[in-house]
Coordinates of C-alpha atoms and ligand atoms in Angstrom, one line a residue:
M690 CA -3.1 -15.2 25.7
N691 CA -0.9 -17.6 23.8
K692 CA -3.6 -18.8 21.4
Y693 CA -2.4 -20.1 18.1
V694 CA -4.4 -18.7 15.2
L695 CA -4.6 -19.6 11.6
I696 CA -5.5 -16.7 9.3
I697 CA -6.7 -18.1 6.0
G698 CA -6.4 -15.3 3.4
G699 CA -4.1 -13.5 5.8
N700 CA -1.8 -11.9 3.2
G701 CA -4.5 -9.6 1.9
F702 CA -5.5 -6.1 3.0
I703 CA -7.5 -6.9 6.2
G704 CA -5.3 -9.9 7.1
S705 CA -2.1 -8.0 7.0
H706 CA -3.4 -5.6 9.6
L707 CA -5.0 -8.4 11.6
I708 CA -1.6 -10.2 11.7
D709 CA 0.1 -7.0 13.2
H710 CA -2.6 -6.5 15.8
L711 CA -2.7 -10.2 16.9
I712 CA 1.1 -10.4 17.2
E713 CA 1.1 -7.2 19.2
R714 CA -1.5 -8.9 21.6
G715 CA 0.7 -12.0 22.1
Y716 CA -1.0 -14.4 19.7
K717 CA 1.0 -16.9 17.7
V718 CA 0.1 -16.5 14.0
R719 CA 0.1 -18.9 11.1
V720 CA -1.1 -17.7 7.6
F721 CA -2.5 -19.8 4.8
D722 CA -2.6 -18.0 1.5
I723 CA -1.9 -18.4 -2.2
S724 CA 1.0 -15.9 -2.0
Y725 CA 2.9 -13.5 0.3
E726 CA 1.7 -10.0 1.0
R727 CA 2.0 -7.7 -1.9
F728 CA 3.3 -4.6 -0.1
R729 CA 5.5 -6.1 2.6
N730 CA 8.2 -8.7 2.9
P731 CA 7.3 -11.8 5.0
L732 CA 7.4 -11.2 8.8
P733 CA 9.9 -13.2 10.8
N734 CA 7.4 -14.3 13.5
V735 CA 4.7 -15.6 11.2
D736 CA 4.4 -19.2 10.0
Y737 CA 3.4 -18.9 6.3
R738 CA 1.8 -21.8 4.5
L739 CA 1.5 -21.0 0.8
S740 CA -1.1 -23.0 -0.9
K741 CA -4.6 -22.9 -2.3
L742 CA -7.8 -23.7 -0.4
D743 CA -8.6 -26.6 -2.7
N744 CA -5.5 -28.4 -1.5
I745 CA -7.1 -30.2 1.4
P746 CA -3.9 -32.0 2.6
D747 CA -2.1 -28.6 2.9
L748 CA -5.1 -27.1 4.6
Y749 CA -5.3 -30.0 7.1
E750 CA -1.5 -29.5 7.8
A751 CA -2.0 -25.8 8.4
M752 CA -4.8 -26.4 10.9
L753 CA -2.8 -28.7 13.2
G754 CA -2.3 -27.2 16.6
I755 CA -4.6 -24.3 15.9
D756 CA -7.1 -22.8 18.5
I757 CA -8.9 -20.2 16.3
V758 CA -9.4 -20.1 12.5
F759 CA -9.9 -16.8 10.8
H760 CA -11.4 -17.2 7.4
L761 CA -10.8 -14.1 5.1
A762 CA -10.1 -15.8 1.8
S763 CA -12.4 -14.6 -0.9
A764 CA -12.1 -15.3 -4.6
S765 CA -14.6 -12.6 -5.6
V766 CA -15.9 -9.1 -5.0
P767 CA -19.4 -7.9 -5.8
S768 CA -18.4 -6.5 -9.2
T769 CA -17.0 -9.8 -10.5
S770 CA -19.2 -12.4 -8.8
N771 CA -22.3 -12.0 -11.1
V772 CA -20.2 -12.8 -14.1
D773 CA -19.7 -16.4 -13.2
Q774 CA -21.9 -17.6 -10.4
I775 CA -20.8 -21.2 -10.7
A776 CA -17.1 -20.2 -10.2
D777 CA -18.2 -18.0 -7.2
V778 CA -19.9 -21.0 -5.5
N779 CA -17.0 -23.4 -6.4
N780 CA -14.3 -21.0 -5.2
N781 CA -15.9 -19.6 -2.1
L782 CA -18.7 -21.8 -0.8
I783 CA -17.2 -25.2 -1.4
P784 CA -13.8 -24.3 0.1
T785 CA -15.5 -22.9 3.2
L786 CA -17.4 -26.2 3.6
N787 CA -14.0 -27.9 3.5
I788 CA -12.7 -25.6 6.2
L789 CA -15.7 -26.4 8.4
N790 CA -15.3 -30.1 7.8
L791 CA -11.6 -30.1 8.7
M792 CA -12.2 -28.0 11.8
N793 CA -14.7 -30.5 12.9
R794 CA -12.4 -33.4 12.3
L795 CA -9.6 -31.8 14.1
G796 CA -11.7 -30.6 17.0
I797 CA -11.0 -26.9 16.4
K798 CA -13.8 -25.1 18.2
K799 CA -13.6 -21.5 17.1
L800 CA -14.1 -19.8 13.7
V801 CA -14.1 -16.2 12.8
Y802 CA -15.7 -15.6 9.5
F803 CA -15.6 -12.4 7.3
S804 CA -19.0 -12.0 5.7
S805 CA -20.1 -8.6 4.3
G806 CA -22.0 -5.7 5.8
G807 CA -23.2 -4.2 2.5
A808 CA -23.6 -7.2 0.3
V809 CA -25.7 -9.6 2.5
Y810 CA -28.3 -6.9 3.3
G811 CA -28.7 -5.6 -0.2
N812 CA -30.7 -2.4 -0.8
T813 CA -32.8 -1.9 2.3
E814 CA -35.3 0.8 3.4
S815 CA -33.8 0.9 6.9
G816 CA -31.8 3.9 7.7
L817 CA -29.5 2.0 10.1
I818 CA -29.1 -1.6 9.3
G819 CA -29.2 -3.9 12.3
E820 CA -28.1 -7.6 12.3
D821 CA -31.7 -8.7 12.3
V822 CA -32.7 -6.9 9.1
P823 CA -33.8 -9.6 6.5
L824 CA -30.9 -10.5 4.1
N825 CA -31.6 -9.5 0.5
P826 CA -28.3 -9.8 -1.4
I827 CA -28.2 -8.4 -4.9
S828 CA -25.0 -10.0 -6.1
S829 CA -23.7 -13.6 -6.2
Y830 CA -20.9 -12.4 -3.8
G831 CA -23.6 -11.5 -1.2
I832 CA -25.7 -14.7 -1.8
V833 CA -22.6 -16.8 -1.2
K834 CA -21.6 -14.9 1.9
A835 CA -25.2 -15.3 3.3
S836 CA -25.1 -19.0 2.4
I837 CA -21.8 -19.5 4.2
E838 CA -23.3 -17.8 7.3
H839 CA -26.1 -20.4 7.3
Y840 CA -23.7 -23.3 7.0
I841 CA -21.7 -21.9 9.9
H842 CA -24.9 -21.8 12.0
L843 CA -25.6 -25.4 10.9
Y844 CA -22.2 -26.4 12.2
K845 CA -23.1 -24.8 15.5
R846 CA -26.2 -26.9 15.7
L847 CA -24.7 -30.1 14.5
Y848 CA -21.2 -30.0 16.1
N849 CA -21.3 -27.1 18.6
L850 CA -18.8 -25.0 16.6
D851 CA -18.3 -21.6 18.2
S852 CA -18.3 -18.8 15.7
L853 CA -18.0 -15.1 15.3
I854 CA -19.4 -13.8 12.0
V855 CA -18.4 -10.3 11.3
R856 CA -20.2 -8.2 8.6
P857 CA -17.7 -5.5 7.8
S858 CA -18.8 -2.2 6.3
N859 CA -16.1 -0.6 4.2
P860 CA -12.7 -0.9 5.9
Y861 CA -10.1 1.3 4.3
G862 CA -6.5 2.3 4.9
P863 CA -2.9 1.5 3.9
R864 CA -2.3 -1.7 1.9
Q865 CA -5.7 -1.9 0.4
G866 CA -5.9 -3.1 -3.1
H867 CA -3.8 -6.2 -2.7
F868 CA -5.2 -8.2 -5.6
I869 CA -8.4 -6.8 -7.0
A870 CA -9.6 -3.2 -6.8
Q871 CA -11.8 -2.9 -3.7
G872 CA -12.4 0.2 -1.8
V873 CA -13.2 3.6 -3.1
I874 CA -10.9 5.6 -0.9
S875 CA -7.6 3.8 -1.9
T876 CA -8.8 3.7 -5.5
F877 CA -9.3 7.5 -5.5
L878 CA -6.0 8.2 -3.8
R879 CA -4.1 6.0 -6.3
K880 CA -5.8 7.8 -9.2
V881 CA -4.8 11.2 -7.8
S882 CA -1.2 10.0 -7.3
Q883 CA -1.2 9.0 -11.0
G884 CA -2.8 12.2 -12.1
E885 CA -6.0 10.5 -13.3
E886 CA -9.6 11.6 -13.0
L887 CA -11.9 10.0 -10.5
S888 CA -14.9 7.9 -11.7
V889 CA -18.0 8.0 -9.7
F890 CA -20.9 5.6 -10.3
G891 CA -24.1 7.7 -9.7
D892 CA -24.2 11.3 -8.6
G893 CA -21.9 11.0 -5.6
T894 CA -24.6 11.0 -2.9
A895 CA -24.4 7.2 -2.3
T896 CA -23.7 7.0 1.4
K897 CA -21.9 4.2 3.0
D898 CA -20.2 3.3 6.3
Y899 CA -16.4 3.5 6.3
I900 CA -14.1 2.3 9.0
Y901 CA -10.4 2.8 9.3
I902 CA -8.6 -0.5 9.1
K903 CA -6.7 -0.1 12.5
D904 CA -10.0 0.5 14.2
F905 CA -11.5 -2.5 12.5
V906 CA -8.9 -5.0 13.6
S907 CA -8.8 -3.5 17.1
I908 CA -12.6 -3.9 17.5
L909 CA -12.4 -7.4 16.0
T910 CA -9.8 -8.4 18.6
K911 CA -11.9 -7.0 21.4
L912 CA -14.8 -9.2 20.2
I913 CA -12.6 -12.2 20.3
E914 CA -11.3 -11.4 23.7
V915 CA -14.8 -11.1 25.2
N916 CA -15.6 -14.4 23.4
A917 CA -18.4 -12.8 21.4
Q918 CA -20.5 -15.4 19.5
G919 CA -22.9 -15.0 16.6
V920 CA -23.3 -12.2 14.0
F921 CA -21.9 -8.7 14.4
N922 CA -21.9 -5.7 12.2
L923 CA -18.5 -4.2 12.2
G924 CA -18.4 -0.6 10.9
S925 CA -18.3 3.0 12.3
G926 CA -22.1 3.3 12.4
T927 CA -21.9 6.6 10.5
G928 CA -22.4 7.4 6.8
K929 CA -20.3 9.4 4.4
S930 CA -21.1 10.1 0.8
I931 CA -18.8 9.7 -2.2
N932 CA -18.8 13.5 -2.4
D933 CA -17.7 13.7 1.2
I934 CA -14.8 11.3 0.4
I935 CA -13.8 13.4 -2.6
E936 CA -13.6 16.4 -0.3
E937 CA -11.3 14.6 2.1
V938 CA -9.2 13.2 -0.8
N939 CA -8.7 16.8 -2.1
S940 CA -7.9 18.0 1.4
A941 CA -5.3 15.2 2.0
T942 CA -3.7 15.4 -1.4
G943 CA -3.8 19.2 -1.7
Q944 CA -5.3 18.8 -5.2
I945 CA -8.7 19.4 -6.7
S946 CA -9.5 16.1 -8.4
K947 CA -11.3 15.9 -11.7
V948 CA -14.5 13.8 -11.4
N949 CA -16.3 11.8 -14.0
Y950 CA -19.9 10.8 -13.0
T951 CA -21.2 7.7 -14.7
P952 CA -24.4 5.6 -14.1
Q953 CA -24.8 3.5 -11.0
K954 CA -23.8 -0.2 -11.2
S955 CA -26.6 -2.8 -10.7
Y956 CA -24.5 -5.0 -8.3
D957 CA -23.6 -2.2 -6.0
V958 CA -25.5 -1.4 -2.8
S959 CA -25.8 2.4 -2.9
H960 CA -26.8 3.4 0.7
F961 CA -25.9 1.6 3.8
I962 CA -24.9 2.5 7.4
L963 CA -24.6 -0.3 9.9
D964 CA -26.3 -0.2 13.2
I965 CA -23.5 -1.0 15.6
S966 CA -25.5 -1.0 18.9
K967 CA -24.9 -4.7 19.4
L968 CA -21.2 -4.1 19.0
K969 CA -21.2 -1.3 21.5
R970 CA -23.2 -3.3 24.0
T971 CA -20.6 -6.1 23.7
I972 CA -17.3 -4.2 23.8
G973 CA -18.3 -0.8 25.2
E974 CA -17.7 2.6 23.5
F975 CA -15.0 3.1 21.0
T976 CA -13.4 6.2 19.6
F977 CA -13.2 5.9 15.8
T978 CA -10.5 7.5 13.7
D979 CA -11.9 10.5 11.8
L980 CA -12.4 10.1 8.1
K981 CA -10.1 13.0 7.5
D982 CA -7.2 11.4 9.6
G983 CA -7.8 8.0 8.0
V984 CA -7.7 9.4 4.5
A985 CA -4.5 11.4 5.3
E986 CA -2.8 8.3 6.7
T987 CA -3.7 6.3 3.6
W988 CA -2.4 9.1 1.4
K989 CA 0.9 9.1 3.3
W990 CA 1.2 5.4 2.7
I991 CA 0.5 5.8 -1.1
E992 CA 3.1 8.6 -1.3
G993 CA 5.6 6.3 0.5
L994 CA 4.8 3.5 -2.1
N995 CA 5.6 5.9 -4.9
T996 CA 8.9 6.6 -3.4
N997 CA 9.2 2.9 -2.7
S998 CA 9.7 3.2 1.1
E999 CA 7.5 0.4 2.2
G1000 CA 8.5 -3.1 1.0
K1001 CA 7.5 -4.3 -2.4
K1002 CA 5.2 -2.8 -4.9
Ligands
LIG1648 N1 -12.0 -5.0 2.3 C1 -13.3 -4.8 2.3 O1 -13.8 -3.7 2.0 C2 -14.3 -5.9 2.7 C3 -15.6 -5.5 3.0 C4 -16.5 -6.5 3.4 C5 -16.1 -7.8 3.5 N2 -14.8 -8.1 3.2 C6 -14.4 -9.6 3.3 O2 -13.3 -9.6 4.2 C7 -12.4 -10.7 3.7 C8 -11.0 -10.1 3.5 O3 -11.0 -9.0 2.7 P1 -9.7 -8.3 2.1 O4 -10.1 -6.9 1.7 O5 -8.6 -8.5 3.1 O6 -9.4 -9.2 0.8 P2 -8.1 -9.4 0.0 O7 -8.5 -9.7 -1.4 O8 -7.1 -8.2 0.2 O9 -7.4 -10.7 0.7 C9 -8.0 -12.0 0.5 C10 -6.8 -12.9 0.6 O10 -7.4 -14.2 0.4 C11 -6.4 -15.0 -0.4 N3 -7.1 -16.0 -1.1 C12 -8.1 -15.9 -2.0 N4 -8.5 -17.1 -2.5 C13 -7.7 -18.0 -1.9 C14 -7.6 -19.4 -2.0 N5 -8.4 -20.1 -2.8 N6 -6.7 -20.0 -1.2 C15 -5.8 -19.3 -0.4 N7 -5.9 -18.0 -0.2 C16 -6.8 -17.4 -1.0 C17 -5.8 -13.9 -1.4 O11 -4.6 -14.4 -1.9 C18 -5.7 -12.7 -0.5 O12 -4.5 -12.6 0.2 C19 -12.9 -11.2 2.4 O13 -13.6 -12.4 2.7 C20 -13.9 -10.1 2.0 O14 -14.9 -10.6 1.2 C21 -13.9 -7.2 2.8

């Protein structure tokens, strides 16, 4: 099990949990990121390489001796990507092509790429969205993610690169919100902790698929360990509305939040629940953390942050 993995963008929300889980499973971990984690001090058993993806020599150095590359770095989120599509392509698509190129030169045969479960499908009529639903992204973020997926398939055809492309739904949990606001659950909990009202785009019936971060990284590791290849939805396969979330936030925090409803945003996919039958066929059944428990754990972490008990702020 002593595989050496490089986690590009490993000091963000998902990466920080992935590091913990992979170390627990006996992997050797190197991280390539612009900066250290925001909420924790550097870990003694991780080899950190601080640099930017456009620094090709640093990236090359970071890839030496690596068996699996995880690519999590993203310079945009759906809400910002439409503002400057050229920057989105330059900062996400081009660096990914550099990663693919270097992997090929160095003979690294396995890539795990973090695409997006909501953004690549766009608004679809399907109740449950399977991996074979036609892609119809409605933001530059989704278009770039979909394009990257196609390039990864091209590298499979041209150079026999093994790849696992995961399309995450909405992971949530402690340490979310590293750099840019992403994730309604942690945003709401932070607002409550600061005594602010909650803003809801739409009427609160938008239903999405949420997955607790510890479930997310555990399932991802299972996929790697059965050597799964190709595209996988990675979510809970169940939907919760924003109003359901507000109910759990109120229950976890013991407060009744004030809510301000405003019009829906055009870049946001309003309803999606991932079909995870391919995932279940590949790794077997999985018991997911209840939304109630996941929200309560996240609240505990936010309260700890306020009393400064976990690392840096
Ligand atoms: N969190 C979610 O809800 C969610 C949902 C779907 C898909 N994803 C995808 O999963 C991946 C990880 O998400 P996250 O929530 O952990 O994001 P995050 O923003 O918390 O972490 C991304 C990390 O990438 C690093 N990074 C960005 N640009 C870089 C560059 N040019 N060079 C080096 N490092 C760079 C950042 O410093 C950061 O540590 C992203 O690709 C994201 O698009 C996330």
